[in-house]
Amino acid sequence: MQSSISYVSSNSRVPQWSSDPIAGALGLLRPRTEVYPDFRAAGPWALRFEAFEYVTIGGVDQGECWLVFEDGTEPVRLCEGDLFLLVKSPAYRLASSLTVEPLPAQVLWESAAKGQVRIGAEGAADSGLCGGRFWFDEANAAMLIDVLPRLVLVRAGDRRNGQLAQVAQLLSAEAKNRTVGSVLVLDHLVQILFVHVLRAHADQTDHPVGWLRALSDDGVGAALRALHADVSHRWSLQELAGIARMSRSAFAAAFKEQVGIPPGEYLIQWRMALARDALRRNTCSISELAVAAGYESESAFSTAFRRVVGSSPKQYRDASGDRTARA
């Protein structure tokens, strides 16, 4: 059965977990998207983007340009077909030349007509960009942001780029041909593009860290997927090592080296991330959540929750309800 991006069943108040770590993480992050207008330019141009604490995604679907961070980092040349992901980025520029004075991107986006913005002569574009950005649920944002570098770059010639290019083309076409349902289509396309870039990054074994790196490993990755598929199971090191087809000591060392923490601690952290989300949305009772998260009693669950989060499940749920009411 194909897993859903949301880990909450439509017919149950008790959380149902996903075996896909990327899908599970995005389900918890509950991304909110802003899709940029389709951008076309002829001649010299430059856009300045303010610092952003979450994730920006973009693609060059025509021409070439520079990506320049305003903290002195070496500029990056982007070519047609390249895609990039920016994580907690400082202010930056996209520009045809390093010497062009930039326009504020947000001001230009606000002037969009029919989902498109243009610099230069009509019909003479030699540069084109598409993309958008994501806001995440703050309580769990670190689970993704902390395992990504500031820049993820997938080059046009990369073997993983085929599907990415198709999605980027669809995104660009939909952005400038807005019609009934476009908001929903654009929202889904930019999230699909995001997932494809994460996959490509996870495949680049020299670069990923944390659980994203583990996904590219047949042994640790298999154990990680099993753990995600059944969070309520009382996993032993022996069971996980068996799934990974490794000895206990080799598996424990490999898991910690790739993910950054031991398997048991990872399971606790993931359970508590799921629990925080369920408590904020008040989808089930604390006793139901304790069972779903793999604890023999509500008190054992509460002790673990307090150790990780710093408050009891009830206090966290009540505080979350207060914040929602104030909002």
mmCIF file of C-alpha atoms in Angstrom:
data_model
loop_
_atom_site.group_PDB
_atom_site.id
_atom_site.type_symbol
_atom_site.label_atom_id
_atom_site.label_comp_id
_atom_site.label_asym_id
_atom_site.label_seq_id
_atom_site.Cartn_x
_atom_site.Cartn_y
_atom_site.Cartn_z
ATOM 1 C CA MET A 1 0.000 0.000 0.000
ATOM 2 C CA GLN A 2 1.340 3.424 -0.890
ATOM 3 C CA SER A 3 1.919 5.547 2.201
ATOM 4 C CA SER A 4 0.300 8.938 2.566
ATOM 5 C CA ILE A 5 2.219 12.103 3.268
ATOM 6 C CA SER A 6 0.079 12.522 6.380
ATOM 7 C CA TYR A 7 0.484 10.030 9.172
ATOM 8 C CA VAL A 8 -3.032 10.602 10.535
ATOM 9 C CA SER A 9 -5.702 8.144 9.447
ATOM 10 C CA SER A 10 -8.937 9.662 8.163
ATOM 11 C CA ASN A 11 -11.022 7.249 10.213
ATOM 12 C CA SER A 12 -9.134 7.166 13.492
ATOM 13 C CA ARG A 13 -8.211 9.707 16.111
ATOM 14 C CA VAL A 14 -5.097 7.730 17.020
ATOM 15 C CA PRO A 15 -1.983 8.548 14.931
ATOM 16 C CA GLN A 16 -1.000 6.099 12.191
ATOM 17 C CA TRP A 17 2.681 6.236 11.270
ATOM 18 C CA SER A 18 4.251 6.300 7.797
ATOM 19 C CA SER A 19 7.061 3.944 6.765
ATOM 20 C CA ASP A 20 8.523 6.698 4.578
ATOM 21 C CA PRO A 21 10.762 8.973 6.690
ATOM 22 C CA ILE A 22 10.536 11.858 4.201
ATOM 23 C CA ALA A 23 6.741 11.601 4.041
ATOM 24 C CA GLY A 24 6.566 11.327 7.819
ATOM 25 C CA ALA A 25 8.741 14.398 8.315
ATOM 26 C CA LEU A 26 6.748 16.490 5.839
ATOM 27 C CA GLY A 27 3.527 15.343 7.491
ATOM 28 C CA LEU A 28 4.777 16.696 10.806
ATOM 29 C CA LEU A 29 6.180 19.881 9.296
ATOM 30 C CA ARG A 30 2.800 20.740 7.734
ATOM 31 C CA PRO A 31 4.415 22.939 5.066
ATOM 32 C CA ARG A 32 2.753 26.155 3.989
ATOM 33 C CA THR A 33 3.841 27.305 0.568
ATOM 34 C CA GLU A 34 4.224 30.477 -1.420
ATOM 35 C CA VAL A 35 4.753 29.922 -5.146
ATOM 36 C CA TYR A 36 6.626 32.692 -6.903
ATOM 37 C CA PRO A 37 5.302 34.176 -10.156
ATOM 38 C CA ASP A 38 6.898 32.874 -13.329
ATOM 39 C CA PHE A 39 9.907 35.153 -13.942
ATOM 40 C CA ARG A 40 11.248 36.131 -17.388
ATOM 41 C CA ALA A 41 13.975 38.648 -18.186
ATOM 42 C CA ALA A 42 15.725 40.069 -21.229
ATOM 43 C CA GLY A 43 19.079 41.762 -20.843
ATOM 44 C CA PRO A 44 20.768 42.566 -17.484
ATOM 45 C CA TRP A 45 18.756 41.833 -14.325
ATOM 46 C CA ALA A 46 19.161 41.112 -10.625
ATOM 47 C CA LEU A 47 16.748 40.270 -7.806
ATOM 48 C CA ARG A 48 17.426 40.557 -4.082
ATOM 49 C CA PHE A 49 15.749 38.190 -1.604
ATOM 50 C CA GLU A 50 15.605 38.808 2.139
ATOM 51 C CA ALA A 51 16.956 36.269 4.635
ATOM 52 C CA PHE A 52 14.497 33.440 5.253
ATOM 53 C CA GLU A 53 14.537 31.058 8.205
ATOM 54 C CA TYR A 54 12.941 28.062 6.510
ATOM 55 C CA VAL A 55 13.318 26.672 2.956
ATOM 56 C CA THR A 56 13.355 28.249 -0.505
ATOM 57 C CA ILE A 57 13.317 26.194 -3.698
ATOM 58 C CA GLY A 58 14.035 27.375 -7.214
ATOM 59 C CA GLY A 59 14.971 26.342 -10.715
ATOM 60 C CA VAL A 60 16.538 27.958 -13.759
ATOM 61 C CA ASP A 61 14.379 26.956 -16.716
ATOM 62 C CA GLN A 62 15.916 29.383 -19.216
ATOM 63 C CA GLY A 63 19.390 30.857 -19.529
ATOM 64 C CA GLU A 64 21.928 31.185 -16.723
ATOM 65 C CA CYS A 65 22.371 33.323 -13.613
ATOM 66 C CA TRP A 66 24.434 33.839 -10.475
ATOM 67 C CA LEU A 67 23.400 32.930 -6.941
ATOM 68 C CA VAL A 68 25.129 35.335 -4.554
ATOM 69 C CA PHE A 69 24.805 35.156 -0.767
ATOM 70 C CA GLU A 70 25.353 38.489 0.957
ATOM 71 C CA ASP A 71 27.662 37.049 3.614
ATOM 72 C CA GLY A 72 30.742 36.869 1.414
ATOM 73 C CA THR A 73 30.318 33.234 0.323
ATOM 74 C CA GLU A 74 31.688 32.450 -3.128
ATOM 75 C CA PRO A 75 28.996 33.058 -5.834
ATOM 76 C CA VAL A 76 27.497 30.011 -7.534
ATOM 77 C CA ARG A 77 26.830 29.897 -11.276
ATOM 78 C CA LEU A 78 23.455 28.348 -12.111
ATOM 79 C CA CYS A 79 22.751 26.960 -15.566
ATOM 80 C CA GLU A 80 19.559 26.110 -17.420
ATOM 81 C CA GLY A 81 17.966 23.054 -15.823
ATOM 82 C CA ASP A 82 19.691 23.453 -12.452
ATOM 83 C CA LEU A 83 17.568 23.308 -9.302
ATOM 84 C CA PHE A 84 18.471 24.577 -5.856
ATOM 85 C CA LEU A 85 17.242 24.437 -2.279
ATOM 86 C CA LEU A 86 18.170 27.137 0.241
ATOM 87 C CA VAL A 87 17.888 26.411 3.957
ATOM 88 C CA LYS A 88 17.886 29.202 6.569
ATOM 89 C CA SER A 89 19.541 31.376 3.977
ATOM 90 C CA PRO A 90 20.914 34.867 4.566
ATOM 91 C CA ALA A 91 19.886 37.590 2.134
ATOM 92 C CA TYR A 92 20.902 36.644 -1.385
ATOM 93 C CA ARG A 93 20.696 37.709 -5.016
ATOM 94 C CA LEU A 94 19.902 35.972 -8.275
ATOM 95 C CA ALA A 95 21.413 37.943 -11.131
ATOM 96 C CA SER A 96 22.484 37.797 -14.749
ATOM 97 C CA SER A 97 25.676 39.600 -13.767
ATOM 98 C CA LEU A 98 27.513 40.240 -10.503
ATOM 99 C CA THR A 99 27.522 43.989 -11.198
ATOM 100 C CA VAL A 100 23.807 44.651 -11.805
ATOM 101 C CA GLU A 101 21.978 46.639 -9.100
ATOM 102 C CA PRO A 102 19.245 44.339 -7.739
ATOM 103 C CA LEU A 103 15.524 44.969 -7.472
ATOM 104 C CA PRO A 104 13.702 43.756 -4.315
ATOM 105 C CA ALA A 105 12.154 40.439 -5.362
ATOM 106 C CA GLN A 106 9.116 40.815 -3.119
ATOM 107 C CA VAL A 107 8.234 44.176 -4.663
ATOM 108 C CA LEU A 108 8.531 42.667 -8.130
ATOM 109 C CA TRP A 109 6.366 39.659 -7.155
ATOM 110 C CA GLU A 110 3.648 42.034 -5.935
ATOM 111 C CA SER A 111 3.519 43.590 -9.408
ATOM 112 C CA ALA A 112 2.817 40.232 -11.090
ATOM 113 C CA ALA A 113 0.145 40.135 -13.777
ATOM 114 C CA LYS A 114 -1.515 36.806 -14.563
ATOM 115 C CA GLY A 115 1.103 34.966 -12.525
ATOM 116 C CA GLN A 116 4.077 36.369 -14.415
ATOM 117 C CA VAL A 117 6.668 39.118 -13.979
ATOM 118 C CA ARG A 118 9.048 40.379 -16.607
ATOM 119 C CA ILE A 119 12.146 42.547 -16.873
ATOM 120 C CA GLY A 120 13.070 43.892 -20.297
ATOM 121 C CA ALA A 121 11.371 43.742 -23.666
ATOM 122 C CA GLU A 122 8.193 41.719 -24.128
ATOM 123 C CA GLY A 123 8.780 38.411 -25.920
ATOM 124 C CA ALA A 124 12.566 38.687 -25.820
ATOM 125 C CA ALA A 125 13.332 36.749 -22.642
ATOM 126 C CA ASP A 126 16.709 35.049 -22.316
ATOM 127 C CA SER A 127 16.412 34.166 -18.596
ATOM 128 C CA GLY A 128 13.701 32.389 -16.646
ATOM 129 C CA LEU A 129 13.167 31.243 -13.043
ATOM 130 C CA CYS A 130 10.508 29.317 -11.137
ATOM 131 C CA GLY A 131 10.170 28.382 -7.491
ATOM 132 C CA GLY A 132 8.710 29.230 -4.123
ATOM 133 C CA ARG A 133 9.277 28.900 -0.397
ATOM 134 C CA PHE A 134 8.034 26.913 2.581
ATOM 135 C CA TRP A 135 7.116 27.746 6.132
ATOM 136 C CA PHE A 136 7.140 24.828 8.581
ATOM 137 C CA ASP A 137 5.531 24.029 11.881
ATOM 138 C CA GLU A 138 8.095 25.562 14.215
ATOM 139 C CA ALA A 139 7.952 22.832 16.870
ATOM 140 C CA ASN A 140 9.309 20.186 14.488
ATOM 141 C CA ALA A 141 11.112 22.265 11.841
ATOM 142 C CA ALA A 142 14.548 21.318 13.182
ATOM 143 C CA MET A 143 14.110 17.674 12.159
ATOM 144 C CA LEU A 144 14.535 18.703 8.516
ATOM 145 C CA ILE A 145 16.374 22.013 8.667
ATOM 146 C CA ASP A 146 19.125 20.590 10.887
ATOM 147 C CA VAL A 147 19.956 17.784 8.424
ATOM 148 C CA LEU A 148 20.189 19.980 5.324
ATOM 149 C CA PRO A 149 23.082 22.201 4.249
ATOM 150 C CA ARG A 150 22.413 25.821 3.410
ATOM 151 C CA LEU A 151 22.528 25.045 -0.321
ATOM 152 C CA VAL A 152 21.371 21.849 -2.016
ATOM 153 C CA LEU A 153 22.178 21.989 -5.712
ATOM 154 C CA VAL A 154 20.989 19.479 -8.321
ATOM 155 C CA ARG A 155 22.686 20.136 -11.638
ATOM 156 C CA ALA A 156 20.937 19.718 -14.982
ATOM 157 C CA GLY A 157 23.298 16.900 -15.949
ATOM 158 C CA ASP A 158 22.651 14.911 -12.769
ATOM 159 C CA ARG A 159 20.984 11.566 -13.492
ATOM 160 C CA ARG A 160 18.405 12.367 -10.795
ATOM 161 C CA ASN A 161 17.323 15.538 -12.582
ATOM 162 C CA GLY A 162 14.955 14.026 -15.187
ATOM 163 C CA GLN A 163 11.789 14.017 -13.103
ATOM 164 C CA LEU A 164 12.813 17.259 -11.400
ATOM 165 C CA ALA A 165 12.982 19.056 -14.745
ATOM 166 C CA GLN A 166 9.516 17.826 -15.698
ATOM 167 C CA VAL A 167 7.996 19.058 -12.438
ATOM 168 C CA ALA A 168 9.783 22.413 -12.772
ATOM 169 C CA GLN A 169 8.376 22.828 -16.283
ATOM 170 C CA LEU A 170 4.869 22.063 -15.039
ATOM 171 C CA LEU A 171 5.323 24.566 -12.206
ATOM 172 C CA SER A 172 6.458 27.296 -14.594
ATOM 173 C CA ALA A 173 3.578 26.630 -17.021
ATOM 174 C CA GLU A 174 0.949 26.567 -14.271
ATOM 175 C CA ALA A 175 2.290 29.766 -12.690
ATOM 176 C CA LYS A 176 1.791 31.790 -15.863
ATOM 177 C CA ASN A 177 -1.431 30.112 -17.034
ATOM 178 C CA ARG A 178 -3.493 30.513 -13.897
ATOM 179 C CA THR A 179 -6.997 29.148 -14.069
ATOM 180 C CA VAL A 180 -9.520 27.369 -11.868
ATOM 181 C CA GLY A 181 -7.706 25.204 -9.322
ATOM 182 C CA SER A 182 -4.275 26.710 -9.987
ATOM 183 C CA VAL A 183 -3.638 27.558 -6.342
ATOM 184 C CA LEU A 184 -4.055 23.902 -5.356
ATOM 185 C CA VAL A 185 -2.032 22.630 -8.324
ATOM 186 C CA LEU A 186 0.821 25.070 -7.672
ATOM 187 C CA ASP A 187 0.899 24.189 -3.984
ATOM 188 C CA HIS A 188 1.199 20.478 -4.801
ATOM 189 C CA LEU A 189 3.745 20.964 -7.595
ATOM 190 C CA VAL A 190 6.161 22.952 -5.449
ATOM 191 C CA GLN A 191 5.889 20.324 -2.696
ATOM 192 C CA ILE A 192 6.506 17.541 -5.243
ATOM 193 C CA LEU A 193 9.561 19.442 -6.464
ATOM 194 C CA PHE A 194 10.717 19.745 -2.854
ATOM 195 C CA VAL A 195 10.428 15.979 -2.297
ATOM 196 C CA HIS A 196 12.326 15.221 -5.512
ATOM 197 C CA VAL A 197 15.162 17.548 -4.466
ATOM 198 C CA LEU A 198 15.295 15.867 -1.042
ATOM 199 C CA ARG A 199 15.503 12.471 -2.763
ATOM 200 C CA ALA A 200 18.302 13.671 -5.011
ATOM 201 C CA HIS A 201 20.146 15.073 -2.001
ATOM 202 C CA ALA A 202 19.692 11.813 -0.069
ATOM 203 C CA ASP A 203 21.210 9.927 -3.015
ATOM 204 C CA GLN A 204 24.319 12.090 -2.913
ATOM 205 C CA THR A 205 25.960 9.970 -0.238
ATOM 206 C CA ASP A 206 28.939 12.261 0.190
ATOM 207 C CA HIS A 207 26.715 15.130 1.305
ATOM 208 C CA PRO A 208 23.623 14.173 3.372
ATOM 209 C CA VAL A 209 23.750 14.096 7.160
ATOM 210 C CA GLY A 210 21.356 12.775 9.789
ATOM 211 C CA TRP A 211 18.451 10.543 8.850
ATOM 212 C CA LEU A 212 18.587 11.749 5.223
ATOM 213 C CA ARG A 213 22.045 10.218 4.883
ATOM 214 C CA ALA A 214 20.801 6.950 6.389
ATOM 215 C CA LEU A 215 18.128 6.607 3.704
ATOM 216 C CA SER A 216 20.828 5.971 1.097
ATOM 217 C CA ASP A 217 22.241 3.060 3.111
ATOM 218 C CA ASP A 218 20.667 -0.353 2.473
ATOM 219 C CA GLY A 219 21.320 -1.533 6.026
ATOM 220 C CA VAL A 220 20.627 1.421 8.312
ATOM 221 C CA GLY A 221 18.030 2.766 5.879
ATOM 222 C CA ALA A 222 16.033 -0.473 6.018
ATOM 223 C CA ALA A 223 16.009 -0.392 9.821
ATOM 224 C CA LEU A 224 15.049 3.281 9.802
ATOM 225 C CA ARG A 225 12.073 2.629 7.530
ATOM 226 C CA ALA A 226 10.944 -0.290 9.719
ATOM 227 C CA LEU A 227 11.168 1.887 12.806
ATOM 228 C CA HIS A 228 9.080 4.604 11.157
ATOM 229 C CA ALA A 229 6.484 2.081 9.995
ATOM 230 C CA ASP A 230 5.756 0.824 13.509
ATOM 231 C CA VAL A 231 6.590 3.405 16.149
ATOM 232 C CA SER A 232 4.506 1.597 18.779
ATOM 233 C CA HIS A 233 6.647 -1.559 18.533
ATOM 234 C CA ARG A 234 9.127 -2.030 21.376
ATOM 235 C CA TRP A 235 12.151 -2.226 19.144
ATOM 236 C CA SER A 236 15.270 -3.942 20.401
ATOM 237 C CA LEU A 237 18.746 -3.320 19.071
ATOM 238 C CA GLN A 238 18.861 -6.972 18.009
ATOM 239 C CA GLU A 239 15.678 -6.643 15.898
ATOM 240 C CA LEU A 240 16.858 -3.509 14.118
ATOM 241 C CA ALA A 241 20.303 -4.995 13.513
ATOM 242 C CA GLY A 242 18.632 -8.078 12.024
ATOM 243 C CA ILE A 243 16.619 -5.934 9.594
ATOM 244 C CA ALA A 244 19.844 -4.163 8.634
ATOM 245 C CA ARG A 245 21.595 -7.556 8.269
ATOM 246 C CA MET A 246 24.352 -6.437 10.586
ATOM 247 C CA SER A 247 25.687 -7.434 13.980
ATOM 248 C CA ARG A 248 24.371 -5.444 16.917
ATOM 249 C CA SER A 249 27.662 -3.649 17.480
ATOM 250 C CA ALA A 250 28.180 -2.865 13.792
ATOM 251 C CA PHE A 251 24.601 -1.619 13.419
ATOM 252 C CA ALA A 252 24.767 0.567 16.538
ATOM 253 C CA ALA A 253 28.016 2.130 15.341
ATOM 254 C CA ALA A 254 26.751 2.650 11.775
ATOM 255 C CA PHE A 255 23.442 4.143 12.932
ATOM 256 C CA LYS A 256 25.111 6.614 15.278
ATOM 257 C CA GLU A 257 27.737 7.535 12.681
ATOM 258 C CA GLN A 258 25.103 8.217 10.010
ATOM 259 C CA VAL A 259 22.181 9.604 12.011
ATOM 260 C CA GLY A 260 24.141 11.268 14.802
ATOM 261 C CA ILE A 261 22.453 9.583 17.774
ATOM 262 C CA PRO A 262 21.919 5.958 18.887
ATOM 263 C CA PRO A 263 18.879 4.064 17.531
ATOM 264 C CA GLY A 264 17.048 4.099 20.868
ATOM 265 C CA GLU A 265 17.441 7.829 21.254
ATOM 266 C CA TYR A 266 16.321 8.407 17.676
ATOM 267 C CA LEU A 267 13.160 6.374 18.309
ATOM 268 C CA ILE A 268 12.383 8.403 21.428
ATOM 269 C CA GLN A 269 12.958 11.713 19.616
ATOM 270 C CA TRP A 270 10.731 10.653 16.701
ATOM 271 C CA ARG A 271 7.989 9.415 19.038
ATOM 272 C CA MET A 272 8.034 12.735 20.881
ATOM 273 C CA ALA A 273 7.892 14.720 17.624
ATOM 274 C CA LEU A 274 4.777 12.751 16.644
ATOM 275 C CA ALA A 275 3.349 13.187 20.134
ATOM 276 C CA ARG A 276 3.866 16.962 20.114
ATOM 277 C CA ASP A 277 1.971 17.214 16.852
ATOM 278 C CA ALA A 278 -0.913 15.035 18.094
ATOM 279 C CA LEU A 279 -1.148 16.990 21.351
ATOM 280 C CA ARG A 280 -1.185 20.350 19.573
ATOM 281 C CA ARG A 281 -4.041 19.173 17.381
ATOM 282 C CA ASN A 282 -5.712 17.347 20.295
ATOM 283 C CA THR A 283 -6.534 14.354 18.076
ATOM 284 C CA CYS A 284 -6.548 11.713 20.836
ATOM 285 C CA SER A 285 -6.358 11.307 24.604
ATOM 286 C CA ILE A 286 -2.997 11.124 26.354
ATOM 287 C CA SER A 287 -3.591 7.479 27.266
ATOM 288 C CA GLU A 288 -4.380 6.607 23.614
ATOM 289 C CA LEU A 289 -1.291 8.488 22.497
ATOM 290 C CA ALA A 290 0.868 6.640 25.035
ATOM 291 C CA VAL A 291 -0.190 3.276 23.577
ATOM 292 C CA ALA A 292 0.230 4.476 19.982
ATOM 293 C CA ALA A 293 3.740 5.710 20.812
ATOM 294 C CA GLY A 294 4.768 2.346 22.264
ATOM 295 C CA TYR A 295 4.608 2.945 26.032
ATOM 296 C CA GLU A 296 3.167 0.463 28.518
ATOM 297 C CA SER A 297 1.513 3.177 30.583
ATOM 298 C CA GLU A 298 0.533 6.817 30.490
ATOM 299 C CA SER A 299 2.984 7.550 33.300
ATOM 300 C CA ALA A 300 5.915 6.023 31.367
ATOM 301 C CA PHE A 301 4.973 8.073 28.311
ATOM 302 C CA SER A 302 4.628 11.236 30.417
ATOM 303 C CA THR A 303 8.069 10.702 31.965
ATOM 304 C CA ALA A 304 9.690 10.294 28.547
ATOM 305 C CA PHE A 305 7.778 13.281 27.140
ATOM 306 C CA ARG A 306 8.830 15.521 30.024
ATOM 307 C CA ARG A 307 12.478 14.471 29.628
ATOM 308 C CA VAL A 308 12.515 15.393 25.920
ATOM 309 C CA VAL A 309 10.108 18.336 25.772
ATOM 310 C CA GLY A 310 10.441 19.841 29.242
ATOM 311 C CA SER A 311 6.761 19.736 30.232
ATOM 312 C CA SER A 312 4.104 17.108 30.812
ATOM 313 C CA PRO A 313 1.867 16.061 27.892
ATOM 314 C CA LYS A 314 -1.124 17.757 29.553
ATOM 315 C CA GLN A 315 0.777 21.004 30.093
ATOM 316 C CA TYR A 316 1.981 20.948 26.487
ATOM 317 C CA ARG A 317 -1.514 20.265 25.127
ATOM 318 C CA ASP A 318 -3.069 23.003 27.265
ATOM 319 C CA ALA A 319 -0.386 25.537 26.307
ATOM 320 C CA SER A 320 -0.852 24.669 22.632
ATOM 321 C CA GLY A 321 -4.606 25.197 22.984
ATOM 322 C CA ASP A 322 -3.993 28.614 24.562
ATOM 323 C CA ARG A 323 -1.708 29.644 21.701
ATOM 324 C CA THR A 324 -4.283 28.525 19.131
ATOM 325 C CA ALA A 325 -7.039 30.443 20.902
ATOM 326 C CA ARG A 326 -4.942 33.625 20.987
ATOM 327 C CA ALA A 327 -4.132 33.250 17.289
#
